[in-house]
mmCIF file of C-alpha atoms in Angstrom:
data_model
loop_
_atom_site.group_PDB
_atom_site.id
_atom_site.type_symbol
_atom_site.label_atom_id
_atom_site.label_comp_id
_atom_site.label_asym_id
_atom_site.label_seq_id
_atom_site.Cartn_x
_atom_site.Cartn_y
_atom_site.Cartn_z
ATOM 1 C CA UNK A 4 -246.357 40.625 -66.651
ATOM 2 C CA UNK A 5 -245.769 43.731 -68.914
ATOM 3 C CA UNK A 6 -244.403 45.563 -66.029
ATOM 4 C CA UNK A 7 -241.903 42.955 -64.790
ATOM 5 C CA UNK A 8 -240.792 42.609 -68.663
ATOM 6 C CA UNK A 9 -239.384 46.288 -68.428
ATOM 7 C CA UNK A 10 -235.912 46.887 -67.468
ATOM 8 C CA UNK A 11 -234.934 49.238 -64.432
ATOM 9 C CA UNK A 12 -232.808 52.221 -65.527
ATOM 10 C CA UNK A 13 -229.355 52.077 -63.741
ATOM 11 C CA UNK A 14 -227.964 55.388 -63.199
ATOM 12 C CA UNK A 15 -224.259 55.833 -62.776
ATOM 13 C CA UNK A 16 -222.683 59.073 -61.300
ATOM 14 C CA UNK A 17 -219.263 59.757 -62.333
ATOM 15 C CA UNK A 18 -217.279 62.437 -60.411
ATOM 16 C CA UNK A 19 -214.737 64.128 -62.504
ATOM 17 C CA UNK A 20 -211.596 64.844 -60.506
ATOM 18 C CA UNK A 21 -209.843 68.105 -61.224
ATOM 19 C CA UNK A 22 -206.533 69.233 -59.793
ATOM 20 C CA UNK A 23 -206.843 71.524 -57.092
ATOM 21 C CA UNK A 24 -210.485 71.166 -56.714
ATOM 22 C CA UNK A 25 -212.067 73.333 -53.935
ATOM 23 C CA UNK A 26 -208.521 74.784 -53.586
ATOM 24 C CA UNK A 27 -207.247 72.098 -51.276
ATOM 25 C CA UNK A 28 -206.011 72.698 -47.881
ATOM 26 C CA UNK A 29 -202.400 73.129 -48.050
ATOM 27 C CA UNK A 30 -202.519 76.842 -48.373
ATOM 28 C CA UNK A 31 -203.835 77.018 -44.752
ATOM 29 C CA UNK A 32 -200.687 75.334 -43.734
ATOM 30 C CA UNK A 33 -198.561 77.958 -45.515
ATOM 31 C CA UNK A 34 -200.358 80.929 -44.304
ATOM 32 C CA UNK A 35 -200.156 79.715 -40.533
ATOM 33 C CA UNK A 36 -196.449 79.438 -41.097
ATOM 34 C CA UNK A 37 -196.538 83.049 -42.418
ATOM 35 C CA UNK A 38 -198.652 84.228 -39.383
ATOM 36 C CA UNK A 39 -196.550 82.771 -37.060
ATOM 37 C CA UNK A 40 -193.324 83.890 -38.289
ATOM 38 C CA UNK A 41 -194.557 87.492 -38.504
ATOM 39 C CA UNK A 42 -195.925 87.265 -35.013
ATOM 40 C CA UNK A 43 -192.494 86.008 -33.708
ATOM 41 C CA UNK A 44 -190.881 88.889 -35.638
ATOM 42 C CA UNK A 45 -192.971 91.647 -34.241
ATOM 43 C CA UNK A 46 -192.625 90.226 -30.545
ATOM 44 C CA UNK A 47 -189.008 90.136 -30.922
ATOM 45 C CA UNK A 48 -189.154 93.819 -32.075
ATOM 46 C CA UNK A 49 -191.231 94.651 -29.201
ATOM 47 C CA UNK A 50 -188.832 92.675 -26.843
ATOM 48 C CA UNK A 51 -185.896 94.731 -28.208
ATOM 49 C CA UNK A 52 -187.704 98.147 -27.936
ATOM 50 C CA UNK A 53 -188.448 97.286 -24.126
ATOM 51 C CA UNK A 54 -184.709 96.666 -23.394
ATOM 52 C CA UNK A 55 -182.751 99.375 -21.580
ATOM 53 C CA UNK A 56 -179.989 101.136 -23.788
ATOM 54 C CA UNK A 57 -177.392 99.843 -21.366
ATOM 55 C CA UNK A 58 -178.381 96.349 -21.951
ATOM 56 C CA UNK A 59 -178.308 96.748 -25.554
ATOM 57 C CA UNK A 60 -174.769 98.102 -25.310
ATOM 58 C CA UNK A 61 -173.678 95.023 -23.543
ATOM 59 C CA UNK A 62 -175.398 92.848 -25.757
ATOM 60 C CA UNK A 63 -173.565 94.578 -28.878
ATOM 61 C CA UNK A 64 -170.265 94.420 -27.003
ATOM 62 C CA UNK A 65 -170.655 90.617 -26.307
ATOM 63 C CA UNK A 66 -171.010 89.884 -30.210
ATOM 64 C CA UNK A 67 -168.040 92.242 -31.027
ATOM 65 C CA UNK A 68 -164.704 90.691 -31.640
ATOM 66 C CA UNK A 69 -162.535 90.168 -28.465
ATOM 67 C CA UNK A 70 -160.187 93.356 -27.659
ATOM 68 C CA UNK A 71 -157.731 94.046 -24.862
ATOM 69 C CA UNK A 72 -158.866 97.501 -24.980
ATOM 70 C CA UNK A 73 -162.190 97.753 -23.008
ATOM 71 C CA UNK A 74 -162.348 101.595 -22.702
ATOM 72 C CA UNK A 75 -160.309 102.998 -25.600
ATOM 73 C CA UNK A 76 -159.896 106.986 -25.805
ATOM 74 C CA UNK A 77 -162.431 108.975 -28.032
ATOM 75 C CA UNK A 78 -159.615 110.033 -30.240
ATOM 76 C CA UNK A 79 -157.802 107.738 -32.799
ATOM 77 C CA UNK A 80 -154.791 105.951 -31.239
ATOM 78 C CA UNK A 81 -152.085 103.883 -32.732
ATOM 79 C CA UNK A 82 -151.667 100.245 -31.828
ATOM 80 C CA UNK A 83 -148.244 98.709 -31.807
ATOM 81 C CA UNK A 84 -147.950 95.996 -34.290
ATOM 82 C CA UNK A 85 -144.639 94.410 -32.799
ATOM 83 C CA UNK A 86 -142.842 96.060 -36.003
ATOM 84 C CA UNK A 87 -144.279 93.348 -38.368
ATOM 85 C CA UNK A 88 -146.320 95.835 -40.191
ATOM 86 C CA UNK A 89 -147.833 99.400 -40.339
ATOM 87 C CA UNK A 90 -149.927 100.061 -37.285
ATOM 88 C CA UNK A 91 -153.728 99.860 -37.109
ATOM 89 C CA UNK A 92 -155.887 102.620 -36.348
ATOM 90 C CA UNK A 93 -158.801 102.470 -33.742
ATOM 91 C CA UNK A 94 -161.806 104.388 -35.506
ATOM 92 C CA UNK A 95 -164.817 105.747 -33.537
ATOM 93 C CA UNK A 96 -165.438 106.881 -30.093
ATOM 94 C CA UNK A 97 -166.248 105.116 -26.866
ATOM 95 C CA UNK A 98 -169.947 105.603 -27.602
ATOM 96 C CA UNK A 99 -169.694 103.987 -30.859
ATOM 97 C CA UNK A 100 -167.656 100.843 -31.514
ATOM 98 C CA UNK A 101 -164.381 101.114 -29.547
ATOM 99 C CA UNK A 102 -163.275 97.451 -30.507
ATOM 100 C CA UNK A 103 -163.344 98.088 -34.406
ATOM 101 C CA UNK A 104 -160.091 98.106 -35.931
ATOM 102 C CA UNK A 105 -159.085 99.166 -39.544
ATOM 103 C CA UNK A 106 -155.785 97.355 -40.715
ATOM 104 C CA UNK A 107 -153.989 99.438 -43.118
ATOM 105 C CA UNK A 108 -152.112 96.546 -44.888
ATOM 106 C CA UNK A 109 -148.980 94.860 -43.867
ATOM 107 C CA UNK A 110 -148.705 91.323 -42.449
ATOM 108 C CA UNK A 111 -150.386 90.538 -39.425
ATOM 109 C CA UNK A 112 -148.618 89.890 -36.042
ATOM 110 C CA UNK A 113 -147.865 86.400 -34.952
ATOM 111 C CA UNK A 114 -149.773 85.516 -32.036
ATOM 112 C CA UNK A 115 -152.553 88.129 -32.066
ATOM 113 C CA UNK A 116 -154.559 88.969 -29.055
ATOM 114 C CA UNK A 117 -154.060 85.870 -27.552
ATOM 115 C CA UNK A 118 -150.440 86.412 -27.514
ATOM 116 C CA UNK A 119 -150.818 89.868 -25.796
ATOM 117 C CA UNK A 120 -153.161 88.476 -23.148
ATOM 118 C CA UNK A 121 -150.588 85.815 -22.675
ATOM 119 C CA UNK A 122 -147.812 88.322 -22.018
ATOM 120 C CA UNK A 123 -150.055 90.376 -19.730
ATOM 121 C CA UNK A 124 -150.893 87.212 -17.579
ATOM 122 C CA UNK A 125 -147.109 86.412 -17.567
ATOM 123 C CA UNK A 126 -146.173 89.881 -16.477
ATOM 124 C CA UNK A 127 -148.655 89.908 -13.445
ATOM 125 C CA UNK A 128 -147.341 86.527 -12.334
ATOM 126 C CA UNK A 129 -143.776 87.764 -12.656
ATOM 127 C CA UNK A 130 -144.729 90.806 -10.596
ATOM 128 C CA UNK A 131 -146.399 88.610 -7.934
ATOM 129 C CA UNK A 132 -143.356 86.367 -7.829
ATOM 130 C CA UNK A 133 -141.262 89.570 -7.319
ATOM 131 C CA UNK A 134 -143.206 90.693 -4.729
ATOM 132 C CA UNK A 135 -143.515 87.614 -2.769
ATOM 133 C CA UNK A 136 -139.653 87.286 -3.149
ATOM 134 C CA UNK A 137 -139.135 90.853 -1.819
ATOM 135 C CA UNK A 138 -141.647 90.171 1.087
ATOM 136 C CA UNK A 139 -139.674 86.877 1.917
ATOM 137 C CA UNK A 140 -136.297 88.854 1.945
ATOM 138 C CA UNK A 141 -137.695 91.731 4.199
ATOM 139 C CA UNK A 142 -139.184 89.153 6.628
ATOM 140 C CA UNK A 143 -135.831 87.399 6.749
ATOM 141 C CA UNK A 144 -133.971 90.777 7.062
ATOM 142 C CA UNK A 145 -136.358 91.795 9.967
ATOM 143 C CA UNK A 146 -135.829 88.548 11.784
ATOM 144 C CA UNK A 147 -132.133 88.932 11.357
ATOM 145 C CA UNK A 148 -132.342 92.548 12.818
ATOM 146 C CA UNK A 149 -134.323 91.346 15.866
ATOM 147 C CA UNK A 150 -131.621 88.572 16.545
ATOM 148 C CA UNK A 151 -128.891 91.243 16.494
ATOM 149 C CA UNK A 152 -130.720 93.478 18.720
ATOM 150 C CA UNK A 153 -131.531 90.883 21.190
ATOM 151 C CA UNK A 154 -127.879 90.010 21.353
ATOM 152 C CA UNK A 155 -126.791 93.424 21.666
ATOM 153 C CA UNK A 156 -129.095 94.069 24.625
ATOM 154 C CA UNK A 157 -127.919 90.915 26.147
ATOM 155 C CA UNK A 158 -124.405 91.809 26.098
ATOM 156 C CA UNK A 159 -124.403 95.285 27.174
ATOM 157 C CA UNK A 160 -127.532 95.658 29.344
ATOM 158 C CA UNK A 161 -128.394 91.933 30.582
ATOM 159 C CA UNK A 162 -129.771 93.163 33.861
ATOM 160 C CA UNK A 163 -132.273 95.336 31.897
ATOM 161 C CA UNK A 164 -133.675 92.507 29.743
ATOM 162 C CA UNK A 165 -137.132 92.466 31.527
ATOM 163 C CA UNK A 166 -137.553 96.123 30.581
ATOM 164 C CA UNK A 167 -137.182 95.718 26.907
ATOM 165 C CA UNK A 168 -139.285 93.846 24.498
ATOM 166 C CA UNK A 169 -138.333 93.151 20.974
ATOM 167 C CA UNK A 170 -141.008 91.910 18.469
ATOM 168 C CA UNK A 171 -140.816 91.304 14.702
ATOM 169 C CA UNK A 172 -143.710 91.582 12.387
ATOM 170 C CA UNK A 173 -143.595 91.025 8.497
ATOM 171 C CA UNK A 174 -140.746 93.680 7.418
ATOM 172 C CA UNK A 175 -140.467 95.859 10.739
ATOM 173 C CA UNK A 176 -139.177 95.224 14.126
ATOM 174 C CA UNK A 177 -140.708 97.143 17.216
ATOM 175 C CA UNK A 178 -138.590 97.574 20.450
ATOM 176 C CA UNK A 179 -140.516 98.650 23.622
ATOM 177 C CA UNK A 180 -138.204 100.217 26.348
ATOM 178 C CA UNK A 181 -140.500 99.972 29.442
ATOM 179 C CA UNK A 182 -140.606 101.966 32.750
ATOM 180 C CA UNK A 183 -140.258 99.712 36.074
ATOM 181 C CA UNK A 184 -141.172 100.887 39.546
ATOM 182 C CA UNK A 185 -137.674 100.409 40.993
ATOM 183 C CA UNK A 186 -135.894 101.190 37.661
ATOM 184 C CA UNK A 187 -137.430 104.282 35.832
ATOM 185 C CA UNK A 188 -136.051 105.643 32.549
ATOM 186 C CA UNK A 189 -136.794 109.250 33.275
ATOM 187 C CA UNK A 190 -137.006 111.611 36.306
ATOM 188 C CA UNK A 191 -140.204 111.831 37.989
ATOM 189 C CA UNK A 192 -142.554 113.856 35.749
ATOM 190 C CA UNK A 193 -139.424 114.846 33.716
ATOM 191 C CA UNK A 194 -137.945 114.275 30.350
ATOM 192 C CA UNK A 195 -134.399 113.677 31.483
ATOM 193 C CA UNK A 196 -133.009 110.500 30.721
ATOM 194 C CA UNK A 197 -131.662 108.288 33.526
ATOM 195 C CA UNK A 198 -128.542 106.125 33.053
ATOM 196 C CA UNK A 199 -130.448 102.801 32.511
ATOM 197 C CA UNK A 200 -132.361 104.368 29.677
ATOM 198 C CA UNK A 201 -129.184 105.661 28.031
ATOM 199 C CA UNK A 202 -127.533 102.503 28.315
ATOM 200 C CA UNK A 203 -130.289 100.848 26.590
ATOM 201 C CA UNK A 204 -130.734 103.315 23.761
ATOM 202 C CA UNK A 205 -126.765 103.403 23.206
ATOM 203 C CA UNK A 206 -127.056 99.535 22.661
ATOM 204 C CA UNK A 207 -129.848 99.651 20.086
ATOM 205 C CA UNK A 208 -128.190 102.837 18.372
ATOM 206 C CA UNK A 209 -125.022 100.700 17.534
ATOM 207 C CA UNK A 210 -127.225 98.209 15.813
ATOM 208 C CA UNK A 211 -129.354 100.781 14.066
ATOM 209 C CA UNK A 212 -126.142 102.811 12.798
ATOM 210 C CA UNK A 213 -124.656 99.357 11.509
ATOM 211 C CA UNK A 214 -127.892 98.245 9.642
ATOM 212 C CA UNK A 215 -128.624 101.837 8.330
ATOM 213 C CA UNK A 216 -132.394 101.174 8.942
ATOM 214 C CA UNK A 217 -135.189 103.882 9.547
ATOM 215 C CA UNK A 218 -136.410 104.332 12.923
ATOM 216 C CA UNK A 219 -139.622 106.057 14.226
ATOM 217 C CA UNK A 220 -139.430 107.169 18.044
ATOM 218 C CA UNK A 221 -142.450 107.265 20.237
ATOM 219 C CA UNK A 222 -143.373 108.507 23.582
ATOM 220 C CA UNK A 223 -145.991 106.803 25.868
ATOM 221 C CA UNK A 224 -146.979 107.803 29.802
ATOM 222 C CA UNK A 225 -149.477 106.245 32.164
ATOM 223 C CA UNK A 226 -152.910 107.599 32.990
ATOM 224 C CA UNK A 227 -151.592 109.860 35.732
ATOM 225 C CA UNK A 228 -152.568 113.496 35.327
ATOM 226 C CA UNK A 229 -150.647 116.709 36.192
ATOM 227 C CA UNK A 230 -152.023 119.872 37.488
ATOM 228 C CA UNK A 231 -152.066 122.976 35.280
ATOM 229 C CA UNK A 232 -151.453 123.386 31.809
ATOM 230 C CA UNK A 233 -148.793 120.450 31.457
ATOM 231 C CA UNK A 234 -150.174 117.534 29.988
ATOM 232 C CA UNK A 235 -149.285 113.889 29.270
ATOM 233 C CA UNK A 236 -149.018 114.809 25.697
ATOM 234 C CA UNK A 237 -146.239 117.357 26.360
ATOM 235 C CA UNK A 238 -144.429 114.797 28.554
ATOM 236 C CA UNK A 239 -144.763 112.030 26.014
ATOM 237 C CA UNK A 240 -143.268 114.239 23.089
ATOM 238 C CA UNK A 241 -140.762 115.614 25.302
ATOM 239 C CA UNK A 242 -139.365 112.169 26.342
ATOM 240 C CA UNK A 243 -139.531 111.007 22.568
ATOM 241 C CA UNK A 244 -137.478 114.054 21.708
ATOM 242 C CA UNK A 245 -134.939 113.402 24.676
ATOM 243 C CA UNK A 246 -134.726 109.836 23.071
ATOM 244 C CA UNK A 247 -133.976 111.360 19.522
ATOM 245 C CA UNK A 248 -131.469 113.571 21.169
ATOM 246 C CA UNK A 249 -129.605 110.788 22.835
ATOM 247 C CA UNK A 250 -129.344 108.653 19.862
ATOM 248 C CA UNK A 251 -128.094 111.483 17.629
ATOM 249 C CA UNK A 252 -125.381 111.963 20.226
ATOM 250 C CA UNK A 253 -124.803 108.316 19.861
ATOM 251 C CA UNK A 254 -123.859 108.736 16.248
ATOM 252 C CA UNK A 255 -127.161 108.095 14.514
ATOM 253 C CA UNK A 256 -127.681 109.975 11.171
ATOM 254 C CA UNK A 257 -130.785 112.474 11.757
ATOM 255 C CA UNK A 258 -131.942 111.177 8.488
ATOM 256 C CA UNK A 259 -132.721 107.849 9.651
ATOM 257 C CA UNK A 260 -135.055 109.201 11.832
ATOM 258 C CA UNK A 261 -138.362 108.992 10.426
ATOM 259 C CA UNK A 262 -140.654 110.508 12.904
ATOM 260 C CA UNK A 263 -141.049 111.661 16.529
ATOM 261 C CA UNK A 264 -144.526 111.243 18.155
ATOM 262 C CA UNK A 265 -146.019 111.507 21.514
ATOM 263 C CA UNK A 266 -148.949 109.699 22.424
ATOM 264 C CA UNK A 267 -149.448 110.467 25.813
ATOM 265 C CA UNK A 268 -151.699 107.604 27.684
ATOM 266 C CA UNK A 269 -153.687 106.645 24.506
ATOM 267 C CA UNK A 270 -151.790 103.853 23.476
ATOM 268 C CA UNK A 271 -151.147 101.677 26.685
ATOM 269 C CA UNK A 272 -149.143 98.800 26.738
ATOM 270 C CA UNK A 273 -150.988 97.183 29.353
ATOM 271 C CA UNK A 274 -154.610 98.055 28.492
ATOM 272 C CA UNK A 275 -156.159 96.440 31.630
ATOM 273 C CA UNK A 276 -154.369 98.849 33.996
ATOM 274 C CA UNK A 277 -153.509 102.292 32.500
ATOM 275 C CA UNK A 278 -151.218 102.952 35.657
ATOM 276 C CA UNK A 279 -149.057 100.211 35.144
ATOM 277 C CA UNK A 280 -145.474 101.445 34.996
ATOM 278 C CA UNK A 281 -144.926 99.505 31.737
ATOM 279 C CA UNK A 282 -147.106 102.157 30.056
ATOM 280 C CA UNK A 283 -144.538 104.762 30.534
ATOM 281 C CA UNK A 284 -142.113 103.783 27.675
ATOM 282 C CA UNK A 285 -140.154 104.727 24.453
ATOM 283 C CA UNK A 286 -141.284 102.819 21.470
ATOM 284 C CA UNK A 287 -138.925 102.319 18.558
ATOM 285 C CA UNK A 288 -140.182 101.207 15.398
ATOM 286 C CA UNK A 289 -137.315 100.087 12.802
ATOM 287 C CA UNK A 290 -137.994 99.302 9.182
ATOM 288 C CA UNK A 291 -135.979 99.509 5.775
ATOM 289 C CA UNK A 292 -136.193 102.205 3.471
ATOM 290 C CA UNK A 293 -137.238 100.694 -0.140
ATOM 291 C CA UNK A 294 -134.550 101.626 -2.923
ATOM 292 C CA UNK A 295 -135.221 103.991 -5.529
ATOM 293 C CA UNK A 296 -137.887 102.316 -7.806
ATOM 294 C CA UNK A 297 -138.546 99.684 -5.271
ATOM 295 C CA UNK A 298 -141.804 99.162 -3.845
ATOM 296 C CA UNK A 299 -142.388 98.931 -0.166
ATOM 297 C CA UNK A 300 -143.519 95.351 0.963
ATOM 298 C CA UNK A 301 -145.628 95.738 3.902
ATOM 299 C CA UNK A 302 -146.360 99.340 3.493
ATOM 300 C CA UNK A 303 -144.317 101.893 5.130
ATOM 301 C CA UNK A 304 -146.794 104.523 6.059
ATOM 302 C CA UNK A 305 -150.262 104.576 7.470
ATOM 303 C CA UNK A 306 -152.270 104.567 10.633
ATOM 304 C CA UNK A 307 -152.618 101.958 13.128
ATOM 305 C CA UNK A 308 -150.389 100.410 15.678
ATOM 306 C CA UNK A 309 -148.613 102.718 17.770
ATOM 307 C CA UNK A 310 -147.152 104.254 14.796
ATOM 308 C CA UNK A 311 -150.046 106.805 14.751
ATOM 309 C CA UNK A 312 -151.457 108.389 11.564
ATOM 310 C CA UNK A 313 -148.904 109.295 9.203
ATOM 311 C CA UNK A 314 -146.057 107.547 11.242
ATOM 312 C CA UNK A 315 -144.098 104.707 9.566
ATOM 313 C CA UNK A 316 -145.481 101.382 9.507
ATOM 314 C CA UNK A 317 -148.658 100.245 11.096
ATOM 315 C CA UNK A 318 -148.158 96.613 11.993
ATOM 316 C CA UNK A 319 -151.390 95.041 13.026
ATOM 317 C CA UNK A 320 -152.992 97.729 14.568
ATOM 318 C CA UNK A 321 -152.199 96.768 18.142
ATOM 319 C CA UNK A 322 -148.806 98.647 18.629
ATOM 320 C CA UNK A 323 -147.249 95.903 20.352
ATOM 321 C CA UNK A 324 -149.419 96.322 23.267
ATOM 322 C CA UNK A 325 -150.797 93.364 25.264
ATOM 323 C CA UNK A 326 -154.190 92.369 24.216
ATOM 324 C CA UNK A 327 -157.182 92.254 26.715
ATOM 325 C CA UNK A 328 -160.802 91.496 25.971
ATOM 326 C CA UNK A 329 -162.088 94.569 27.816
ATOM 327 C CA UNK A 330 -160.442 97.718 28.828
ATOM 328 C CA UNK A 331 -161.547 98.874 32.366
ATOM 329 C CA UNK A 332 -160.659 102.261 33.265
ATOM 330 C CA UNK A 333 -159.608 102.717 37.082
ATOM 331 C CA UNK A 334 -160.459 105.706 39.018
ATOM 332 C CA UNK A 335 -157.833 108.437 38.901
ATOM 333 C CA UNK A 336 -155.785 108.143 42.325
ATOM 334 C CA UNK A 337 -155.624 111.029 44.693
ATOM 335 C CA UNK A 338 -152.528 112.992 44.712
ATOM 336 C CA UNK A 339 -151.752 111.419 48.226
ATOM 337 C CA UNK A 340 -151.657 108.117 46.566
ATOM 338 C CA UNK A 341 -149.420 109.344 43.759
ATOM 339 C CA UNK A 342 -146.979 110.930 46.241
ATOM 340 C CA UNK A 343 -146.791 107.946 48.616
ATOM 341 C CA UNK A 344 -146.189 105.569 45.661
ATOM 342 C CA UNK A 345 -143.323 107.884 44.299
ATOM 343 C CA UNK A 346 -141.857 107.944 47.754
ATOM 344 C CA UNK A 347 -141.931 104.407 48.039
ATOM 345 C CA UNK A 348 -139.972 103.847 44.862
ATOM 346 C CA UNK A 349 -137.531 106.440 46.327
ATOM 347 C CA UNK A 350 -136.974 104.629 49.117
ATOM 348 C CA UNK A 351 -136.636 101.258 47.441
ATOM 349 C CA UNK A 352 -134.054 102.822 45.207
ATOM 350 C CA UNK A 353 -132.008 104.298 48.252
ATOM 351 C CA UNK A 354 -132.371 101.032 50.197
ATOM 352 C CA UNK A 355 -130.740 99.151 47.052
ATOM 353 C CA UNK A 356 -127.950 101.560 46.910
ATOM 354 C CA UNK A 357 -126.660 100.908 50.368
ATOM 355 C CA UNK A 358 -126.559 97.307 49.726
#
């Protein structure tokens, strides 16, 4: 009973809370942020160190101010400020900062770089428009010249229309005066012009004199070979020179003759038959000489076509010849075959003259 009468001891434990006890856990978050930032910084530095110098320069130029001058000279240059203030001086070399400019006072020109860019674009558009107009005028003039030539040939030599081809391409006109089995242009194997060729050249020369255009004269032959040292190169060049002399005698100014060239049998009119009489021909390439300060529209010189290297006017590289998918080189005929063909031609001519 005595033991039951004793009171039990009650122990109360009180925890005294102190601010920052055990230092808390917020410092870990701050430390983690610091470590993350440092890691990102050193990673950035490492990446920049691994980038090539060329990429660095491109990156630096990207963040520079816009400038119209991408590659200024190493020396200082004066930039025209449009008269609204003193000019700015470009400082530095190309290896440094070519786009930095120091303005020495004065008012800034109105419009700025945007206006300069607009002026440049406008100038390009204007130049393109002028070129298009010049090309259209040249094309129209070439078409008109083609029409005049066809009218002159129909008027003066209508019976020889089958031996003359007039084509127009861009700003140039090509005339092909072709041989025919029964109506040759030259003596057999010679360079003497026959009456039919003279009549055609006379009609063409009158139009050339009137229009004042330039002319390039070309001589062509077939694939028949000659014995000895005389070749088709000599023959084609001689016939081209004979055509030039004939046109000069008709009153053509020597200054209008731009080139006289012989191509032998290298530029056939009928590629499928190198012995076709049409391959024996005189080609005239007509074009207008650009005026002083005027740019040529379609290009005057160059290789290609039947103009050859350095001669005026390559049209489309075909030289006005008939196109064929495959050029088959026939066998060279014998001397007997050549003589037989020429005798038949002479016989046909003599028979026609009798009637």
